[in-house]
Short mmCIF file of C-alpha atoms and ligand atoms in Angstrom, two decimals:
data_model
loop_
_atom_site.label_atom_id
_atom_site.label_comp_id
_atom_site.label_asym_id
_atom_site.label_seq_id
_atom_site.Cartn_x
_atom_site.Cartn_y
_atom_site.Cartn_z
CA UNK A 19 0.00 0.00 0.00
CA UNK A 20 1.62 3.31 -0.96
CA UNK A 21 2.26 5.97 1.99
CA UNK A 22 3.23 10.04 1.26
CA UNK A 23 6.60 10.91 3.19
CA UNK A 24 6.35 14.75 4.12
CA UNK A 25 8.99 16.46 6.08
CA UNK A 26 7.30 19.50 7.13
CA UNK A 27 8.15 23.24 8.85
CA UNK A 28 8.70 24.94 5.68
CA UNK A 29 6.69 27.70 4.07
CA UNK A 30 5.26 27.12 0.81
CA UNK A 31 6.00 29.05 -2.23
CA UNK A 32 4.99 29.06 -6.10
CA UNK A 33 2.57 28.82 -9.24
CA UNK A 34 0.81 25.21 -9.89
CA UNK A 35 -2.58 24.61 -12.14
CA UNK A 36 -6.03 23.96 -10.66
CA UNK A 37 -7.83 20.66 -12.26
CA UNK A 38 -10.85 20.09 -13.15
CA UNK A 39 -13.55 19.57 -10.88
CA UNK A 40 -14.09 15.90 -9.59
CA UNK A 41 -17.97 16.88 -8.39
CA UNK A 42 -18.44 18.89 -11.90
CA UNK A 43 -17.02 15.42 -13.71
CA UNK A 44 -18.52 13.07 -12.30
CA UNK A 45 -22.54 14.06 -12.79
CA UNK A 46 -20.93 15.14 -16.56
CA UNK A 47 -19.48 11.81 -17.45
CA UNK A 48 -23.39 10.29 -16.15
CA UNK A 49 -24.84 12.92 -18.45
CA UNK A 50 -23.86 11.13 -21.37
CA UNK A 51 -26.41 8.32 -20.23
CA UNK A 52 -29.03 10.67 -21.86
CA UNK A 53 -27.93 10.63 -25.43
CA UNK A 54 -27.09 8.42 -28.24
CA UNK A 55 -25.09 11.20 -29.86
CA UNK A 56 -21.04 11.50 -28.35
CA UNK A 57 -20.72 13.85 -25.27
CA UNK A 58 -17.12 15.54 -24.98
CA UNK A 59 -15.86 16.39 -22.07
CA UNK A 60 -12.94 18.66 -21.68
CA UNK A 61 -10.74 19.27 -18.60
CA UNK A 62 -11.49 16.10 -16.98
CA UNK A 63 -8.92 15.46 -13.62
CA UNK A 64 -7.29 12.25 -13.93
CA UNK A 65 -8.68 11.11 -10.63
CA UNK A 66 -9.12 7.60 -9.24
CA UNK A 67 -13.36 8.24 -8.86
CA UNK A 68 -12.87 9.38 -12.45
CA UNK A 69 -11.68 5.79 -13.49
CA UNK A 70 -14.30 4.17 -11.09
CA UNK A 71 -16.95 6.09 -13.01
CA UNK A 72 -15.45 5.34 -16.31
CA UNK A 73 -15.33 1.75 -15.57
CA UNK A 74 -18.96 1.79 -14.28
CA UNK A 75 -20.08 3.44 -17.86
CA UNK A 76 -18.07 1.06 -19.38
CA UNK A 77 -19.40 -2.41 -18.50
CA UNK A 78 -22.88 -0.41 -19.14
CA UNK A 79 -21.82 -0.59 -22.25
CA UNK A 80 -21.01 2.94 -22.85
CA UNK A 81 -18.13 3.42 -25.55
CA UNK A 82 -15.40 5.62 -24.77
CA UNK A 83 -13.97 6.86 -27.75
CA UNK A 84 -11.45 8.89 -26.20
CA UNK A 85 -9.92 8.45 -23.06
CA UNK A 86 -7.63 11.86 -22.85
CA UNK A 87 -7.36 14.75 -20.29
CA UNK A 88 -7.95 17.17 -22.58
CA UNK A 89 -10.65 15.63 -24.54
CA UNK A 90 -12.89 12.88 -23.48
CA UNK A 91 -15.28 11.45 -26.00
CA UNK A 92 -18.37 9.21 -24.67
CA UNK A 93 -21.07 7.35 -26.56
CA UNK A 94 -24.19 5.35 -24.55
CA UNK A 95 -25.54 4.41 -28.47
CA UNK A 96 -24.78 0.94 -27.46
CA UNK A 97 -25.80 0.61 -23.95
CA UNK A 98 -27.00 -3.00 -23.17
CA UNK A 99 -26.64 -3.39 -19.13
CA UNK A 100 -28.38 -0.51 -17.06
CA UNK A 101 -26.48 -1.51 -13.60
CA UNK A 102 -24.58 -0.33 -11.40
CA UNK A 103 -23.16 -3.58 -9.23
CA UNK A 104 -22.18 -3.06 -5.60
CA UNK A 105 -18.75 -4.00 -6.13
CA UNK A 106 -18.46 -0.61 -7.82
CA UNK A 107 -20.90 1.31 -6.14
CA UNK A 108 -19.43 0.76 -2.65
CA UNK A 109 -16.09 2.42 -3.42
CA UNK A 110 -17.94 5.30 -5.12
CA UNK A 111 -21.40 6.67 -4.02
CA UNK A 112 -21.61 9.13 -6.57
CA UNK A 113 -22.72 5.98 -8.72
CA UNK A 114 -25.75 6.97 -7.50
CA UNK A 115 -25.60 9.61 -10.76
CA UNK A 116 -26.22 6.91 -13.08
CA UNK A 117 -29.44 6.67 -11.99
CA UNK A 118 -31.82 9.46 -13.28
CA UNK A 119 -30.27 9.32 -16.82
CA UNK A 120 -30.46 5.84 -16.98
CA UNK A 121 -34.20 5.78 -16.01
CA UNK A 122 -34.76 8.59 -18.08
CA UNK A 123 -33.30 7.70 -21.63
CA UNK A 124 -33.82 3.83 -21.16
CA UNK A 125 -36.51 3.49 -18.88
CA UNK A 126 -34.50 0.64 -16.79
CA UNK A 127 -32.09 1.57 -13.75
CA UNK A 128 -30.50 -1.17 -11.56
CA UNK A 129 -28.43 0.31 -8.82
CA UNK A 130 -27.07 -0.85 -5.67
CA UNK A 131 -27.71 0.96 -2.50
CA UNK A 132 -24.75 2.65 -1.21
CA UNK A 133 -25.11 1.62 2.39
CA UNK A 134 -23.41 3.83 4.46
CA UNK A 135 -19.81 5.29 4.29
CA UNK A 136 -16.66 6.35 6.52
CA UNK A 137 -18.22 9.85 7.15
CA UNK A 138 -21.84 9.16 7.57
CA UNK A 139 -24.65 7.03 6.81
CA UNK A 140 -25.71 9.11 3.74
CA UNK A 141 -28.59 7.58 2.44
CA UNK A 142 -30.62 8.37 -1.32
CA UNK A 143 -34.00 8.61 -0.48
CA UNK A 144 -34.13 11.87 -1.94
CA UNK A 145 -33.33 10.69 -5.32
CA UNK A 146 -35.49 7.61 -5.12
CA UNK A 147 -39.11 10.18 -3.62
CA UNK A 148 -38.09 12.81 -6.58
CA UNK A 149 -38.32 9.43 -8.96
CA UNK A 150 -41.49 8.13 -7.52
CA UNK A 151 -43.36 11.48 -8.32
CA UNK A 152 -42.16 11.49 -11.48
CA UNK A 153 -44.17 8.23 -12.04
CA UNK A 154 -41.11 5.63 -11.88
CA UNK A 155 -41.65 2.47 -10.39
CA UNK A 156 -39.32 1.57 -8.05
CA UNK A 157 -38.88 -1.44 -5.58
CA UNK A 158 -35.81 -2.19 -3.27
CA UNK A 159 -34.84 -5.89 -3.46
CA UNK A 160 -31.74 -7.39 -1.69
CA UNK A 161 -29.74 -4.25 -1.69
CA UNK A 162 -30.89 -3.09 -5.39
CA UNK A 163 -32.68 -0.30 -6.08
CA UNK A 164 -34.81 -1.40 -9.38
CA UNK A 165 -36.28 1.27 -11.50
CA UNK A 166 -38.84 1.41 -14.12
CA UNK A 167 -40.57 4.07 -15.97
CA UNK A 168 -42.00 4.25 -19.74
CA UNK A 169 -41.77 7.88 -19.42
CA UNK A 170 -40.89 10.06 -16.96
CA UNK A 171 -43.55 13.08 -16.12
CA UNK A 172 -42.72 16.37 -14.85
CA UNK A 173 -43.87 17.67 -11.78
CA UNK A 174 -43.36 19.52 -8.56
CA UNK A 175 -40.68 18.19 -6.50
CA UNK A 176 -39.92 19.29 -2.86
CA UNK A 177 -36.79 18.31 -1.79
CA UNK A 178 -36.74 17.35 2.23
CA UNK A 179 -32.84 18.29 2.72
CA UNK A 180 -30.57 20.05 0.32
CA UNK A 181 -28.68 17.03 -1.27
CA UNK A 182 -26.06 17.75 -4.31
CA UNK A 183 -26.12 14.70 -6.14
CA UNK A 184 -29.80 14.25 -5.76
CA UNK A 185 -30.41 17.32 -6.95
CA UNK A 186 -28.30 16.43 -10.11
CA UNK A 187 -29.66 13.30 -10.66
CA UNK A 188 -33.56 14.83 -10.54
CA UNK A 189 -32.19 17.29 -12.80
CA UNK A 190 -30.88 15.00 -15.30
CA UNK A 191 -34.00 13.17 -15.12
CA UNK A 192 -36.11 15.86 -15.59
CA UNK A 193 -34.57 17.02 -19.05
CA UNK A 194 -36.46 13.95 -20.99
CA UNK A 195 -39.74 13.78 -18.66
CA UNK A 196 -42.66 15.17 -20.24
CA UNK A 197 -43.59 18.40 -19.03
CA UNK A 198 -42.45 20.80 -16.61
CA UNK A 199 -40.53 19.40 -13.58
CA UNK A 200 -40.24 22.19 -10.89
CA UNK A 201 -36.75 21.36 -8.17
CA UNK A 202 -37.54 22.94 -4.61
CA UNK A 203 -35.13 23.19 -1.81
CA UNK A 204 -32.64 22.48 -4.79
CA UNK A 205 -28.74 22.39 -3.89
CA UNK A 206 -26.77 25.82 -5.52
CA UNK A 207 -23.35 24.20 -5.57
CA UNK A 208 -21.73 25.66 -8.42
CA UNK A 209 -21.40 22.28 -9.25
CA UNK A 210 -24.75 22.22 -10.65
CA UNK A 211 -24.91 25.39 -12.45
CA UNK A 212 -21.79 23.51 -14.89
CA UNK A 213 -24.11 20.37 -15.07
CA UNK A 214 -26.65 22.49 -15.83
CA UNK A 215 -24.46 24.53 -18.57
CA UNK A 216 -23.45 20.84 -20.24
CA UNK A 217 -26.95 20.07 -20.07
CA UNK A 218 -28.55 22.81 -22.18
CA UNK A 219 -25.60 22.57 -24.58
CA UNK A 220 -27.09 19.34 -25.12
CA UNK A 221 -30.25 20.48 -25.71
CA UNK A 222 -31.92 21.00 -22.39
CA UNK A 223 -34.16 23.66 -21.39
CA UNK A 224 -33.22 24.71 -17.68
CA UNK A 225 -33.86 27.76 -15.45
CA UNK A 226 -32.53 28.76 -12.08
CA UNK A 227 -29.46 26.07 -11.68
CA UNK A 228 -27.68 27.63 -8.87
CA UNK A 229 -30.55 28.81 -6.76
CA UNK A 230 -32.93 26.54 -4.84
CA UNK A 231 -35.93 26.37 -7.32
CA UNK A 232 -34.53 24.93 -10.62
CA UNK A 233 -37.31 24.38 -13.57
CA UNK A 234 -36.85 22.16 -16.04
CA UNK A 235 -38.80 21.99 -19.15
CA UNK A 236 -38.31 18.02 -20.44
CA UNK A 237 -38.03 17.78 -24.17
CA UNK A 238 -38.02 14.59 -26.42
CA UNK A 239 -34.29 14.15 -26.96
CA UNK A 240 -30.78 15.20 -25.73
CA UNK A 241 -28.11 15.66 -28.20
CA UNK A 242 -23.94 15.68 -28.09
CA UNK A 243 -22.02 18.46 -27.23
CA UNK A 244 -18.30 19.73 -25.92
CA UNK A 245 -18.41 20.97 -22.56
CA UNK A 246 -15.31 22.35 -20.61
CA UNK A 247 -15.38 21.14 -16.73
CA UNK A 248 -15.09 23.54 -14.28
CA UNK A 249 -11.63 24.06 -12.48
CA UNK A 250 -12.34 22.09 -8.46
CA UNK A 251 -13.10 24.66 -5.97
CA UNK A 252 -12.07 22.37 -2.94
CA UNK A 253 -8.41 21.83 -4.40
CA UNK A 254 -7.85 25.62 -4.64
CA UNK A 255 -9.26 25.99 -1.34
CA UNK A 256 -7.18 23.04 0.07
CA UNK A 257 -3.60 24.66 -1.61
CA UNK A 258 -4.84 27.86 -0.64
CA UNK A 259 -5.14 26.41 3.64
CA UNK A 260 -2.07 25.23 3.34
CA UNK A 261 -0.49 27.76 2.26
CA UNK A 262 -1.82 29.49 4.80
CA UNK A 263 -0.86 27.42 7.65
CA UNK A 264 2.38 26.66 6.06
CA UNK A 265 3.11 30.79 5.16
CA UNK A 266 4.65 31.75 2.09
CA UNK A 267 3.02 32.63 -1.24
CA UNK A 268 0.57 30.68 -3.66
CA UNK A 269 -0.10 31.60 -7.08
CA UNK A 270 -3.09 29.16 -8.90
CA UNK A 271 -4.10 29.33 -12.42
CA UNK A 272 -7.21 28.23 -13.13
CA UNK A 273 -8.86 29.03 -10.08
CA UNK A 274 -12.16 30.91 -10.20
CA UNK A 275 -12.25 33.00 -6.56
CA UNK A 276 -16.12 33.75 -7.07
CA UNK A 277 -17.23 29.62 -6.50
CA UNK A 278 -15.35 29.57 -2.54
CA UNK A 279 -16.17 33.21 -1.15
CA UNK A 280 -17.20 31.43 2.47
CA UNK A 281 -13.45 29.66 2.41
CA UNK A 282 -11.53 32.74 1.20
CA UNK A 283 -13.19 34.73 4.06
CA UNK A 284 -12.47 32.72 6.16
CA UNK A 285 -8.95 32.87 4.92
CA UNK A 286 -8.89 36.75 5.88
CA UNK A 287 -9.69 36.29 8.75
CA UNK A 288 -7.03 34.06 9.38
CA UNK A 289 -4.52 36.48 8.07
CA UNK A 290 -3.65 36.05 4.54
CA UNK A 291 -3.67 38.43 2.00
CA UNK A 292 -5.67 37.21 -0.90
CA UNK A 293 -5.85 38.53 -4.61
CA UNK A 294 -7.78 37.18 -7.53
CA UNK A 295 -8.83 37.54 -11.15
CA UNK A 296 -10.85 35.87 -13.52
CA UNK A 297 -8.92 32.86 -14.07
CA UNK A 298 -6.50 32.82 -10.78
CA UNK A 299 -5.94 33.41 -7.42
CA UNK A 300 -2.93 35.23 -5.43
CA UNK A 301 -2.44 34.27 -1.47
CA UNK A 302 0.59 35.44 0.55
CA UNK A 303 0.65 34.76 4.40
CA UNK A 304 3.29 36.38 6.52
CA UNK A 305 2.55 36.00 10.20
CA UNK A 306 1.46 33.06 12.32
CA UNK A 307 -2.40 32.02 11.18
CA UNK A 308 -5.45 33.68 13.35
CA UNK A 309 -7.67 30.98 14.44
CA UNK A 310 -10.83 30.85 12.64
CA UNK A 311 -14.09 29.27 14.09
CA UNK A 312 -16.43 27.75 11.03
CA UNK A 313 -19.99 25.97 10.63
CA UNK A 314 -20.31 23.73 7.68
CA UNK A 315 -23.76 24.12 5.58
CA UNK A 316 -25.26 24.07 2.06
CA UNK A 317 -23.13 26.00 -0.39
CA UNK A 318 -23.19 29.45 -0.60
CA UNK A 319 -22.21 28.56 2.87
CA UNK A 320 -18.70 26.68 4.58
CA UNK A 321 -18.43 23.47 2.41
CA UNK A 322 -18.08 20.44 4.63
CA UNK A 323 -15.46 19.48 2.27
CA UNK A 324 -13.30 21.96 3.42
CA UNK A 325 -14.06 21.57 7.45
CA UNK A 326 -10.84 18.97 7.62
CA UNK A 327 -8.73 21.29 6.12
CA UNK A 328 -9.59 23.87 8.34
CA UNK A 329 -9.08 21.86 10.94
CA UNK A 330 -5.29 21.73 10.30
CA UNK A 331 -5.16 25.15 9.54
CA UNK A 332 -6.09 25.92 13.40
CA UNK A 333 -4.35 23.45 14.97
CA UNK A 334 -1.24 26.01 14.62
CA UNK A 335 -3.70 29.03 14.75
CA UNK A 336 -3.28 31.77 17.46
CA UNK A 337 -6.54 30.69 19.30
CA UNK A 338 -8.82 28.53 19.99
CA UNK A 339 -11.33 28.16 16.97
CA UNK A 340 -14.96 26.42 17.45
CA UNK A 341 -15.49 24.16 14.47
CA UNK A 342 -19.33 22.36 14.01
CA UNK A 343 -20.27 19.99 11.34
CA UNK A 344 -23.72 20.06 10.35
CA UNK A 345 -23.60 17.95 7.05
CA UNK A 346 -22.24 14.67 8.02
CA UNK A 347 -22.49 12.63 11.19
CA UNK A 348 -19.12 11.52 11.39
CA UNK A 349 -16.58 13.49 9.82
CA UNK A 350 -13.99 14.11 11.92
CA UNK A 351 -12.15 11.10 11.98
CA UNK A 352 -9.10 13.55 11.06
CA UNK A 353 -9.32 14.53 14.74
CA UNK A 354 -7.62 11.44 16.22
CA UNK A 355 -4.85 11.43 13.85
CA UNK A 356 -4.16 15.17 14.26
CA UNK A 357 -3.77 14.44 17.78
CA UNK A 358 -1.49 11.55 17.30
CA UNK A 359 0.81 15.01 16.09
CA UNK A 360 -0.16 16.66 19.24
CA UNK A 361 -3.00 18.74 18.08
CA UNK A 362 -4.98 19.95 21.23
CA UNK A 363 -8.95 18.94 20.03
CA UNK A 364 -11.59 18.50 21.89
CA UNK A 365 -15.15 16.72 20.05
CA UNK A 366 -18.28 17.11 21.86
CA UNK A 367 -21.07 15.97 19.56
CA UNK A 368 -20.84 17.96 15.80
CA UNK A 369 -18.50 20.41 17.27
CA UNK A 370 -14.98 20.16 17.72
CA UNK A 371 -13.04 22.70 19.73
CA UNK A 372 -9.32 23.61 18.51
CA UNK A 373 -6.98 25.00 20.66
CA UNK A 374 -4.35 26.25 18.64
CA UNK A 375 -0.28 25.75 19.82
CA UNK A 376 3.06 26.39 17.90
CA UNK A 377 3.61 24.00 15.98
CA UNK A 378 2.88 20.15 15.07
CA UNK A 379 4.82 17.30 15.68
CA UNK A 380 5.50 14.56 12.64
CA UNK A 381 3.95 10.96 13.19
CA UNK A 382 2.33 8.24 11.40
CA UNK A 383 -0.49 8.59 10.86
CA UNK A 384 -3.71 7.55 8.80
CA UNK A 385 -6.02 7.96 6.39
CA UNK A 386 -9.44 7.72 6.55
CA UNK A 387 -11.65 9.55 4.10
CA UNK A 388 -10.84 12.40 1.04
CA UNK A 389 -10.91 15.01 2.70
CA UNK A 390 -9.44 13.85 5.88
CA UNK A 391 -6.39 13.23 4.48
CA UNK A 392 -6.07 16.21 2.63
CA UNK A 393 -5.75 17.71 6.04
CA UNK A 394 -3.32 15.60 7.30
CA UNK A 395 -1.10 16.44 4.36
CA UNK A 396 -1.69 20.32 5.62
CA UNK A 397 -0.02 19.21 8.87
CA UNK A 398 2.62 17.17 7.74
CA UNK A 399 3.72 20.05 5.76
CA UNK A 400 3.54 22.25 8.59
CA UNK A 401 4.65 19.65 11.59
CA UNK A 402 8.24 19.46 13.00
CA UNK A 403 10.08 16.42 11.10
CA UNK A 404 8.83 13.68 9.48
CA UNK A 405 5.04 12.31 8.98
CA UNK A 406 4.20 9.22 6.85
CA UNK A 407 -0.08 9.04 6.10
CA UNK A 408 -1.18 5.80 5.45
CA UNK A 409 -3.94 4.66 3.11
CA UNK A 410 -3.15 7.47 0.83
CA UNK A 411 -5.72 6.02 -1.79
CA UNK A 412 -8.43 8.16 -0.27
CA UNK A 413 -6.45 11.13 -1.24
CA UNK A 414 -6.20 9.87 -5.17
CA UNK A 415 -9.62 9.69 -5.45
CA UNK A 416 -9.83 13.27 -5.59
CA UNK A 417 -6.37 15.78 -5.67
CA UNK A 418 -4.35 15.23 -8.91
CA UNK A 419 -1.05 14.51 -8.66
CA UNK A 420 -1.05 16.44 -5.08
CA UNK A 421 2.55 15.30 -4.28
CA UNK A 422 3.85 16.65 -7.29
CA UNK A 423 1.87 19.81 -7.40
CA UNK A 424 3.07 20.88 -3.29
CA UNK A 425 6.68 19.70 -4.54
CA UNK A 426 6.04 22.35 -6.88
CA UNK A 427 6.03 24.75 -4.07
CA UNK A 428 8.55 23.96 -2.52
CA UNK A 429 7.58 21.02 -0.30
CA UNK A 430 9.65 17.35 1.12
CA UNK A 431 7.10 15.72 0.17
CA UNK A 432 7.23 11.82 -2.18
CA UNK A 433 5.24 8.68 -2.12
CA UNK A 434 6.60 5.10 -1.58
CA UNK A 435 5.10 1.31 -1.28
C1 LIG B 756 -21.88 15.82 -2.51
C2 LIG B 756 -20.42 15.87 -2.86
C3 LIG B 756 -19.57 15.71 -1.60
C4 LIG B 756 -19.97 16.74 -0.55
C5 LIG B 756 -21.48 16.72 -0.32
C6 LIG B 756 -21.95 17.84 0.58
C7 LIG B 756 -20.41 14.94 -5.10
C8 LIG B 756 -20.04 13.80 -5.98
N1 LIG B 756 -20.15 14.77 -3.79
O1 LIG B 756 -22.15 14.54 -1.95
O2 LIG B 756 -18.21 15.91 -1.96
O3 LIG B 756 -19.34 16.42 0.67
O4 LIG B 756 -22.18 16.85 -1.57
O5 LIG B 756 -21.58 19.07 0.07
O6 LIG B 756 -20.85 15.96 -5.56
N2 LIG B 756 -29.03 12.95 2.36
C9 LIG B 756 -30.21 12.30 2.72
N3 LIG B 756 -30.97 11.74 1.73
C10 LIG B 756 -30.63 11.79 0.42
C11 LIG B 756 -29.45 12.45 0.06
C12 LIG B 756 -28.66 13.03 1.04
O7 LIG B 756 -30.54 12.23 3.90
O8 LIG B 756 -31.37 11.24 -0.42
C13 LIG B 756 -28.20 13.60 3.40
C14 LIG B 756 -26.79 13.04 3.48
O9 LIG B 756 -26.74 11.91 4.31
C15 LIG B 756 -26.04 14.23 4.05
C16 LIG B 756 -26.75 15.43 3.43
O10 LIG B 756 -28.01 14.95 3.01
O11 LIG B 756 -26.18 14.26 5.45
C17 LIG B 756 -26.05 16.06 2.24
O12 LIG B 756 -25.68 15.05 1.35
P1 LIG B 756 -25.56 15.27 -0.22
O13 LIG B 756 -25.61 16.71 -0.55
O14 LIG B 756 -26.53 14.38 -0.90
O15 LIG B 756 -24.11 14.74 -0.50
P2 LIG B 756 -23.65 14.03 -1.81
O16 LIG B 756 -24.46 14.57 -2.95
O17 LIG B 756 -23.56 12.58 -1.63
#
């Protein structure tokens, strides 16, 4: 099993690329489910849920024509097998995706439940109630969700929670139902809004993506198109908290500043000095971090994908910072490890309460979800001497060459079995 060697303490300096975004790719590689024409995708990461989704499509029986970074060509004209088996489903829950398209352009969806996962139970029964109303026939049978409709029908749908992917895959859905479909309580990740964009390339007709009431007017067929994915506004936030608890200076290109405003605040008020423009973003940090307390909620709000991060960050902040998780149930399994490098946490519930000190201290350590161990790569970096993370292949399911990209900037950081 391959482990990431960091020797930390230094600050960070440089210019490195964001990628593409692995929650913009995903829901775009399932939106070629709901054409027979080819779908290109463009600025697809090279990411190990990338693979897991293309491998899903795959024994689907969707072609891919193209396999490259740069240009990705997909066609589901020959789709034979609409499942989506546990084996695969199980390391990937946004599997889940496959399912609206699927029941929407073939009328047949078999899909395994995703049963729970590290950081909470998580379960669909958003997506499946949004289905139902739509007139799909669904039944749950030994851990399969089967799915059935001749034609989908647009309605009103009133979403219980916020949920991102189930908001995608209603959306997706929704494009070839007849009729109007109206999305309330809709997730505005900006994640959605470049779904949305691919979509209506394609031939959709969708309104309001990126607030919570999306309408979608269903029309008979989808067609191919190119569609650029957006650059991942959780890696530029993650290079731009470690920068920030490393100090030093970040350049990114390919950042877009305008789809994190809650994490870049946040990064004020921890001290750094943040510039940005259309395409990048410029963060120097010259003093000891300012601790920062933070609530995770539904974007435009703290994204619970950054809360480990953050949690890093004020372990060597100047204060105590008061951090509460109100997404997932169990998402701070970074905690332990942080204190294995003599990070002063205390959990009580959903919050966690971080008492900043001086500086880290290098260990082994482990880990055990994405973006868990994206945070213990923020305090290797910044710990005294050496730290070795285990189980590193939660980190390449979603950061891109991340050890080459910080060596980039400066950092002892390289990967070995
Ligand atoms: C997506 C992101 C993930 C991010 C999360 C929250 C993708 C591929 N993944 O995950 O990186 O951490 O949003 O921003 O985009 N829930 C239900 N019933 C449902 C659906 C969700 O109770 O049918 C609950 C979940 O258990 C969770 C909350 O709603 O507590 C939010 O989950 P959701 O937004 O659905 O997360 P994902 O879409 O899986």
């Amino acid at each position: 099993m391959q482990k990431l060697v960091i020797y930390g303490g230094k600050p960070l300096s440089g210019e490195i690329s964001i990628s593409g975004a692995k929650n913009a790719a995903l829901p775009a590689l399932c939106a070629s489910l709901l054409t027979n024409d080819t779908l290109t995708l463009r600025n697809v990461p090279d990411l190990k849920d990338v693979t897991t989704m293309l491998n899903l499509l795959k024994q689907m029986g969707v072609t891919i024509l193209t396999n490259d970074q740069s240009e990705m060509e997909l066609s589901a004209a020959d789709l034979t097998n609409p499942t989506a088996p546990y084996e695969m489903v199980k390391t990937m829950r946004a599997a889940i995706l496959v399912l609206g398209p699927l029941l929407a352009h073939k009328g047949e969806a078999i899909i395994s439940l995703p049963g729970g996962c590290a950081i909470g139970l998580r379960p669909v029964d958003q997506h499946i109630k949004g289905l139902q109303a739509m007139g799909a026939e669904i039944i749950i049978e030994h851990g399969y969700i089967h799915a059935k409709a001749k034609k989908l029908i647009g309605t009103r749908i009133v979403m219980d929670i916020v949920t991102v992917t189930g908001t995608e895959n209603l959306m997706m859905a929704a494009c070839l139902a007849s009729g109007l479909t109206i999305l309330e309580n809709a997730a505005r990740e900006p994640e959605i809004i470049d779904l949305a964009q691919c979509l209506i390339k394609m031939g959709a007709k969708i309104e309001g993506a990126g607030t919570d009431v999306i309408t979608i007017q269903g029309v008979k067929a989808l067609h191919g198109c190119t569609h650029d994915v957006m650059p991942d506004r959780i890696e530029t936030g993650t290079f731009l908290t470690a920068v920030t608890a490393s100090g030093g200076e970040i350049h990114l290109k390919g950042a877009q500043a305008g789809t994190l405003d809650a994490v870049i605040d946040k990064l004020l008020e921890a001290g750094a000095i943040i510039n940005s423009g259309k395409n990048w973003i410029h963060l120097t940090m010259n003093l000891p971090p300012k601790s920062v307390s933070l609530r995770t909620a539904p974007y435009p709000a703290f994204p619970t994908d950054m809360q480990a991060q953050f949690m890093a960050l004020n372990s060597v902040a100047n204060g105590t910072a008061i951090i509460t998780e109100t997404i997932f149930e169990n998402r701070f399994m970074h905690v332990q490890e942080l204190k294995r490098m003599n990070a002063e946490i205390t959990v009580e519930g959903n919050t966690a309460i971080v008492h900043g000190i001086p500086r880290l201290d290098g260990a082994g350590v482990m880990a055990t979800d994405l973006r868990a161990s994206a945070s213990l790569v923020i305090a290797g970096l910044i710990a005294q001497g050496e730290t070795i993370i285990d189980r590193i292949y939660h980190l390449d399911r979603g950061y891109e060459r991340i050890e080459q990209k910080l060596a980039q900037l400066g950092a002892q950081i390289a990967r070995i079995n």
